[in-house]
Short mmCIF file of C-alpha atoms and ligand atoms in Angstrom, two decimals:
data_model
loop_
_atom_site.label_atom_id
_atom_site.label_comp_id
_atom_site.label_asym_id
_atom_site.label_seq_id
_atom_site.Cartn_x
_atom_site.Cartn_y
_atom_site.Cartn_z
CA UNK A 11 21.58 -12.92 103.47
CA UNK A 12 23.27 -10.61 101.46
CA UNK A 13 22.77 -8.48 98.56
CA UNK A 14 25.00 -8.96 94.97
CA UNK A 15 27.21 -8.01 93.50
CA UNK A 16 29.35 -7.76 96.84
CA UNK A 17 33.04 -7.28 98.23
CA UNK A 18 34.25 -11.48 97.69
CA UNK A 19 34.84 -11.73 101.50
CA UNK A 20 30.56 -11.39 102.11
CA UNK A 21 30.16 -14.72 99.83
CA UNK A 22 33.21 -16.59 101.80
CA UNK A 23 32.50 -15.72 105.52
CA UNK A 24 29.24 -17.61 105.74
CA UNK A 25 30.81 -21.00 104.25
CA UNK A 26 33.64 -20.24 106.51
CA UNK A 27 31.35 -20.02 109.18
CA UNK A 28 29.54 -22.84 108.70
CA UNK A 29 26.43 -20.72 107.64
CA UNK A 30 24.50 -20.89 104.65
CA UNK A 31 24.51 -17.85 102.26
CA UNK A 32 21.07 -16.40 100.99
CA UNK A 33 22.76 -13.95 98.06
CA UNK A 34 19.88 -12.38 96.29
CA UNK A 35 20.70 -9.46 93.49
CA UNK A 36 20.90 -6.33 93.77
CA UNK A 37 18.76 -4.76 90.92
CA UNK A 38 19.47 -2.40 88.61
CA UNK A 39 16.54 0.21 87.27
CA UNK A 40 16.89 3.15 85.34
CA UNK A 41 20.66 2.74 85.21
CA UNK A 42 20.88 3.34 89.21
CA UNK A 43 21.28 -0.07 91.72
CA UNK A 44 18.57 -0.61 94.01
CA UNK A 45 17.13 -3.12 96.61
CA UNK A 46 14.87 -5.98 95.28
CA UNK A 47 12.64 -6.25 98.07
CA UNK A 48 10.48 -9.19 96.91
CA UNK A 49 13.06 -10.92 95.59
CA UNK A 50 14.72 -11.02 99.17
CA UNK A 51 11.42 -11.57 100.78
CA UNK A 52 11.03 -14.72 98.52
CA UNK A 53 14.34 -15.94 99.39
CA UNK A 54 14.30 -15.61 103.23
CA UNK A 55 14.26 -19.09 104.97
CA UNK A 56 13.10 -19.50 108.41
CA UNK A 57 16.81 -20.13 109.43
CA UNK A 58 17.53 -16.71 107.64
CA UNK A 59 19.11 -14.37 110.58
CA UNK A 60 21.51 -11.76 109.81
CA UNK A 61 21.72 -9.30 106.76
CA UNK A 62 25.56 -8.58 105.63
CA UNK A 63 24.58 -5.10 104.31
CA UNK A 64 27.72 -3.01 102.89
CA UNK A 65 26.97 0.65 102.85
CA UNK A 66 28.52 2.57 100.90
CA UNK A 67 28.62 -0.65 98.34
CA UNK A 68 31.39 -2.50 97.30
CA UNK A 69 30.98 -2.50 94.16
CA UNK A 70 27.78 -1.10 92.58
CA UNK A 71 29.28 2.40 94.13
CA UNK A 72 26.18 3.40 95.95
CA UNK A 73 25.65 5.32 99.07
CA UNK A 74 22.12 3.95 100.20
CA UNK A 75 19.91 6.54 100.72
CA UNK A 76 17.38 7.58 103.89
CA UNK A 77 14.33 5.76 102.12
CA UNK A 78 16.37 2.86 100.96
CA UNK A 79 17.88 2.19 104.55
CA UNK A 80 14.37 3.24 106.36
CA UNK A 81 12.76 0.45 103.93
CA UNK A 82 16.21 -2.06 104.80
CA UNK A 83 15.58 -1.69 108.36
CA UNK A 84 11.80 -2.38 108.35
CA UNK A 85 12.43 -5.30 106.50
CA UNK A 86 15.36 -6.53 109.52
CA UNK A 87 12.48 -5.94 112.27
CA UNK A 88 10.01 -7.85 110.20
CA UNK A 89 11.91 -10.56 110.03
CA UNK A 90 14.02 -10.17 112.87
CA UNK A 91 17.33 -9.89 111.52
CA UNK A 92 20.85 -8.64 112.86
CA UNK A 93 22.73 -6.56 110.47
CA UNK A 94 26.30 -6.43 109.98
CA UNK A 95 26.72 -3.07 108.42
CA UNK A 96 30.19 -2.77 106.78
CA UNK A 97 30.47 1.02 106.55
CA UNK A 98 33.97 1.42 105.60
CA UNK A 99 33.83 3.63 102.89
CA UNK A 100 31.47 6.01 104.79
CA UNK A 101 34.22 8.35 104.68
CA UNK A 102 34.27 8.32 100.97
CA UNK A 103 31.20 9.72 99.69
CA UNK A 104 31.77 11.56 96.59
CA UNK A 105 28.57 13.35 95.60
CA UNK A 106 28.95 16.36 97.36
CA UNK A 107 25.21 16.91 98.29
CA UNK A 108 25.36 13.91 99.69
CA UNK A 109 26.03 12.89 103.45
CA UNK A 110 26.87 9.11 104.86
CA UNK A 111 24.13 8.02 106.73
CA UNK A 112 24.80 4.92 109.02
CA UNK A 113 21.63 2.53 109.16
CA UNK A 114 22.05 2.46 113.05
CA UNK A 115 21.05 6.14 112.54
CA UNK A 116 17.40 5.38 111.57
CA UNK A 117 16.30 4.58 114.96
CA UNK A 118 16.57 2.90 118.00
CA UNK A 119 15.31 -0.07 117.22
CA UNK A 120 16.93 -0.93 114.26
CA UNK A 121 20.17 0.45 116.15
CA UNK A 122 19.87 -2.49 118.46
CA UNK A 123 20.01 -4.85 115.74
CA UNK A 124 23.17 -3.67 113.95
CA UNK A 125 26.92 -4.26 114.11
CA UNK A 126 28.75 -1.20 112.67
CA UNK A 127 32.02 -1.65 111.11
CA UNK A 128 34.21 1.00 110.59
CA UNK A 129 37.98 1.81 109.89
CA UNK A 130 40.45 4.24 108.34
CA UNK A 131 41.97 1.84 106.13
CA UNK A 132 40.55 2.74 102.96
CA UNK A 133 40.12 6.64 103.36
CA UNK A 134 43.40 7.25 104.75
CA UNK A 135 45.11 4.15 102.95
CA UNK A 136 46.21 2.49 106.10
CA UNK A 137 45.22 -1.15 105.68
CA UNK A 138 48.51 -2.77 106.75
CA UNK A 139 47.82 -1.14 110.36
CA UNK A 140 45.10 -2.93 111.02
CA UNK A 141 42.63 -0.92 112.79
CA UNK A 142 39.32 -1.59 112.59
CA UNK A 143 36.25 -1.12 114.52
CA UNK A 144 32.66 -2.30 115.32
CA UNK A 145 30.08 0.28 116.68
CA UNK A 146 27.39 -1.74 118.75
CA UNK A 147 25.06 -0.18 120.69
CA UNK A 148 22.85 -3.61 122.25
CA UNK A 149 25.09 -4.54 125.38
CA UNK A 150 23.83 -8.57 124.53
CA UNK A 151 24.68 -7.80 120.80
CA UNK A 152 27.97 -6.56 121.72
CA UNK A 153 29.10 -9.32 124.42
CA UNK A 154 28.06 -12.16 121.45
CA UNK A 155 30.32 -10.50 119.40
CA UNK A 156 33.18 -10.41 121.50
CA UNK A 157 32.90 -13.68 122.16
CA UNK A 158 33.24 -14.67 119.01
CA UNK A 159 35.64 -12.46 117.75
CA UNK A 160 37.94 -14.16 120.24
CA UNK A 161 40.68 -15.97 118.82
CA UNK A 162 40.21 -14.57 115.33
CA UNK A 163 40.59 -11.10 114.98
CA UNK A 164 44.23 -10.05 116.09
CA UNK A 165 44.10 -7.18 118.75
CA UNK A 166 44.69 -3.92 117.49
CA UNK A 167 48.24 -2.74 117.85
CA UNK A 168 50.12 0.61 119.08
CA UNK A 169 51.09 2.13 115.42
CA UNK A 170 47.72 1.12 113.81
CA UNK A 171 45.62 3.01 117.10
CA UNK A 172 48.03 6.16 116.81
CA UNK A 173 47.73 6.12 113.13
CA UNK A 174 43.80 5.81 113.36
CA UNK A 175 44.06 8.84 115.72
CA UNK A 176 45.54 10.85 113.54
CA UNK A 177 43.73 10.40 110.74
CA UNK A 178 40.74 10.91 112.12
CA UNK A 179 41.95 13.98 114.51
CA UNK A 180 44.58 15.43 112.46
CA UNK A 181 44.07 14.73 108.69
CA UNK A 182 40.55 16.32 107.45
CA UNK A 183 42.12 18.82 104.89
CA UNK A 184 44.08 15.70 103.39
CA UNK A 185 40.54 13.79 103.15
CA UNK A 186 39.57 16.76 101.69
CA UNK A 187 42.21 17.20 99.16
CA UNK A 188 41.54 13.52 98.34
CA UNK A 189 38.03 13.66 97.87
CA UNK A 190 38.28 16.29 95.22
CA UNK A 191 40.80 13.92 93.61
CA UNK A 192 38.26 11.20 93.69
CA UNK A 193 35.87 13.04 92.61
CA UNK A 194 37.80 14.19 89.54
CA UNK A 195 39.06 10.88 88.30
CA UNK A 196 35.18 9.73 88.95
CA UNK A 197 33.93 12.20 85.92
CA UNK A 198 36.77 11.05 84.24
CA UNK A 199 35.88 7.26 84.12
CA UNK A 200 32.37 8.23 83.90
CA UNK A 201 33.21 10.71 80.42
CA UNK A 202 35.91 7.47 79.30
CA UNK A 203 33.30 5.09 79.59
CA UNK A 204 30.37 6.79 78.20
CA UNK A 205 32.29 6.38 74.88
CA UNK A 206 34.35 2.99 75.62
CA UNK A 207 32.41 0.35 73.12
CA UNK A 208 31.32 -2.68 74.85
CA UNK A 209 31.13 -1.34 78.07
CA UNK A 210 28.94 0.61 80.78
CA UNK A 211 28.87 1.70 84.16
CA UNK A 212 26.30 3.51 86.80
CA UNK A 213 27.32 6.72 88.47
CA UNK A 214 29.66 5.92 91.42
CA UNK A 215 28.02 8.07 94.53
CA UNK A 216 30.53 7.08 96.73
CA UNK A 217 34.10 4.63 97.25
CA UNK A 218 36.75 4.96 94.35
CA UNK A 219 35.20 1.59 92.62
CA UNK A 220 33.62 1.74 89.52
CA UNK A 221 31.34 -1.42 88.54
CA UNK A 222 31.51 -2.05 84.79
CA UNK A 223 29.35 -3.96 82.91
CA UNK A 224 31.50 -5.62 80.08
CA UNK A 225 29.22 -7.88 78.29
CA UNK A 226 29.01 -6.02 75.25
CA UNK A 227 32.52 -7.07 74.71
CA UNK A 228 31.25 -10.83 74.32
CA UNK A 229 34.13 -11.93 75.28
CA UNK A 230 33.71 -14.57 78.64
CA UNK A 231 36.82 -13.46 80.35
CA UNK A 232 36.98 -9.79 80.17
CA UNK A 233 39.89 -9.36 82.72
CA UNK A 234 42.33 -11.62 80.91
CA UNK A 235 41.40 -9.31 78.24
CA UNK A 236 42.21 -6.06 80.06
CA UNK A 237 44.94 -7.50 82.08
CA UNK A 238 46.60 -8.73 78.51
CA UNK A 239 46.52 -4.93 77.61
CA UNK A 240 48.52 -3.80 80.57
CA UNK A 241 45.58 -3.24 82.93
CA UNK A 242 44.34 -5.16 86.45
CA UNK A 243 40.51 -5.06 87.02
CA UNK A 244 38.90 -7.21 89.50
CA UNK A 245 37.34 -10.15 88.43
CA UNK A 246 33.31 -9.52 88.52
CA UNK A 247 32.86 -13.46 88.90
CA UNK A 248 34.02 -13.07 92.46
CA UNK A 249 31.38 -10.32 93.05
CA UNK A 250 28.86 -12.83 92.01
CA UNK A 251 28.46 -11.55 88.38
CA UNK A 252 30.17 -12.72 85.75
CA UNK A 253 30.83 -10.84 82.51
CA UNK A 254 31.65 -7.72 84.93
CA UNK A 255 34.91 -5.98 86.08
CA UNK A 256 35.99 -3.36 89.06
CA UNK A 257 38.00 -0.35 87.94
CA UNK A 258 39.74 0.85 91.42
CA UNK A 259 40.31 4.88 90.07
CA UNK A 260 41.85 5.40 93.18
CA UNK A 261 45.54 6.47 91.95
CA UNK A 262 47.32 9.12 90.32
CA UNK A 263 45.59 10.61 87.30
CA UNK A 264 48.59 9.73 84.98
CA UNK A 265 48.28 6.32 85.91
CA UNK A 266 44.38 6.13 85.17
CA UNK A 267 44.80 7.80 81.84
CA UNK A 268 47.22 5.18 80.93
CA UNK A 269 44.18 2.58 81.57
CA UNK A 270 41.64 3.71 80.60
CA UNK A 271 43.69 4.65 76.97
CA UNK A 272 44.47 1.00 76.87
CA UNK A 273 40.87 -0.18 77.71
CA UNK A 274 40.29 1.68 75.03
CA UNK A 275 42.24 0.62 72.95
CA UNK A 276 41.34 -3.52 73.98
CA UNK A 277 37.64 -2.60 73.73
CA UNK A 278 38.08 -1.21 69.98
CA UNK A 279 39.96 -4.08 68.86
CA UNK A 280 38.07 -6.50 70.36
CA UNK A 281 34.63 -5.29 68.94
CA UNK A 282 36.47 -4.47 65.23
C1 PLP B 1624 33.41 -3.36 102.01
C2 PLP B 1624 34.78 -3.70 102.54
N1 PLP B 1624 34.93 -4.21 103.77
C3 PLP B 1624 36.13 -4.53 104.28
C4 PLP B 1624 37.27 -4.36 103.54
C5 PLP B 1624 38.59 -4.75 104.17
O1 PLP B 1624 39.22 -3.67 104.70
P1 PLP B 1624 40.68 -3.80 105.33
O2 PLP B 1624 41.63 -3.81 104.19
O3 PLP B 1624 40.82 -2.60 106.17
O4 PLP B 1624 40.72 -5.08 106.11
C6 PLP B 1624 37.18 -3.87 102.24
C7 PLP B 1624 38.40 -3.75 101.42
O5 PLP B 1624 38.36 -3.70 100.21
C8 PLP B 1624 35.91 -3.51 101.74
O6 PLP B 1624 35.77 -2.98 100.50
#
């Protein structure tokens, strides 16, 4: 089971596994994404048994909060679920009252259900080193996933490991420095789109993703649309919503500017 709109990769792995996917919406209330917890209780099977859960969210922008993931882990122990948590924007939070809270973190017993992932890819830009990790704290848990991890995920090598330990020893001013950067170019897609007409998005709490809705543009391809104007958004049809785009605002400001004057300028001319 997981929840959409989601990262592409959460619809794929299942198939790829030979699993069957349970994706049940994400809902949106009061212009703020939440959980639909009858909707996923209607849509459990017996066979359901693991929850891909991605916290912060890739897309909708959300960093789940302490009721949201006490309610999310009730619902794994009622219905005896493992969770794969993918937590690999945790480092990216961008409301500053705000603090990542892993679901493991709840309690115990929803700790022994969960696989954490983790990595310094995204905060520190470091994909191509290819250093992940999984946080599991059931011994069983822990040895099934090894197993089956065999084979398929590469080990990790020397320059991604020193590169991890860096980041995560040596380089918490430059998170810093980046976060008010994100943070910035956040209020400025925010303020852009708050005026853009056709279009609308939700605050973005945490990642540098911002989840637009574009089907006041009623056009059916609203990518080739932006992409025709000089600008790459992520097709929302591979989230599992069609009609919608992803804005990545992580980049200069110069370059975002350009963008989001051109989405502008597509948006006006479209709706004319
Ligand atoms: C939620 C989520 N998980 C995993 C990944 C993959 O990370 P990596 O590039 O480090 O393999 C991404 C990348 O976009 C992501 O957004």
């Amino acid at each position: 089971m997981t929840a959409t709109p989601v990262y592409p990769p959460f619809l794929s792995a299942p198939r790829l596994s030979a699993r069957n996917l349970v994706a049940v919406p994400l809902r949106l209330a009061g212009n703020r994404w939440g959980w639909d917890f009858a909707a996923m209780q209607a849509a459990l099977t017996p066979a359901t048994r693991l929850l891909l859960l991605c916290h912060p969210h890739n897309p909708v922008g959300r960093a789940w909060d302490k009721a949201e993931l006490t309610e999310l882990a009730a619902f794994c122990k009622r219905h005896d679920l493992v969770v794969c948590s993918d937590e690999i924007h945790c480092d990216l939070i961008l409301d500053a009252d705000r603090q990542h809270l892993p679901l493991a973190g709840i309690d115990a017993d929803i700790a022994r259900r969960c696989i954490t992932l983790m990595a310094p890819s995204k905060t520190f830009n470091i994909p191509g080193l290819g250093c992940a990790f999984a946080v599991i704290a059931d011994a069983e848990l822990r040895q099934r996933f090894c197993a089956e991890m065999r084979g398929i995920v590469p080990d990790v090598n020397v320059l991604g490991l020193s590169a991890a330990e860096a980041a995560y020893r040596d380089c918490a001013d430059w998170r810093a420095a980046l976060l008010d950067a994100l943070r910035s170019n956040r209020e400025r897609v925010q303020a852009a789109l708050a005026v853009m007409p056709g279009l609308r998005m939700t605050h973005v709490e945490a990642t540098y993703l911002a989840w637009i809705d574009a089907r006041g543009l009623g056009v059916e391809h609203p990518e080739k649309l932006f992409e025709a104007a000089g600008v790459g958004l992520s097709r929302g049809s591979d989230f599992g919503f069609q009609g919608w785009v992803r804005l990545n605002f992580g980049c200069p400001r110069a370059t975002l500017e350009a963008a989001l004057e051109r989405m502008s300028v597509a948006c006006c001319e479209t709706l004319r």
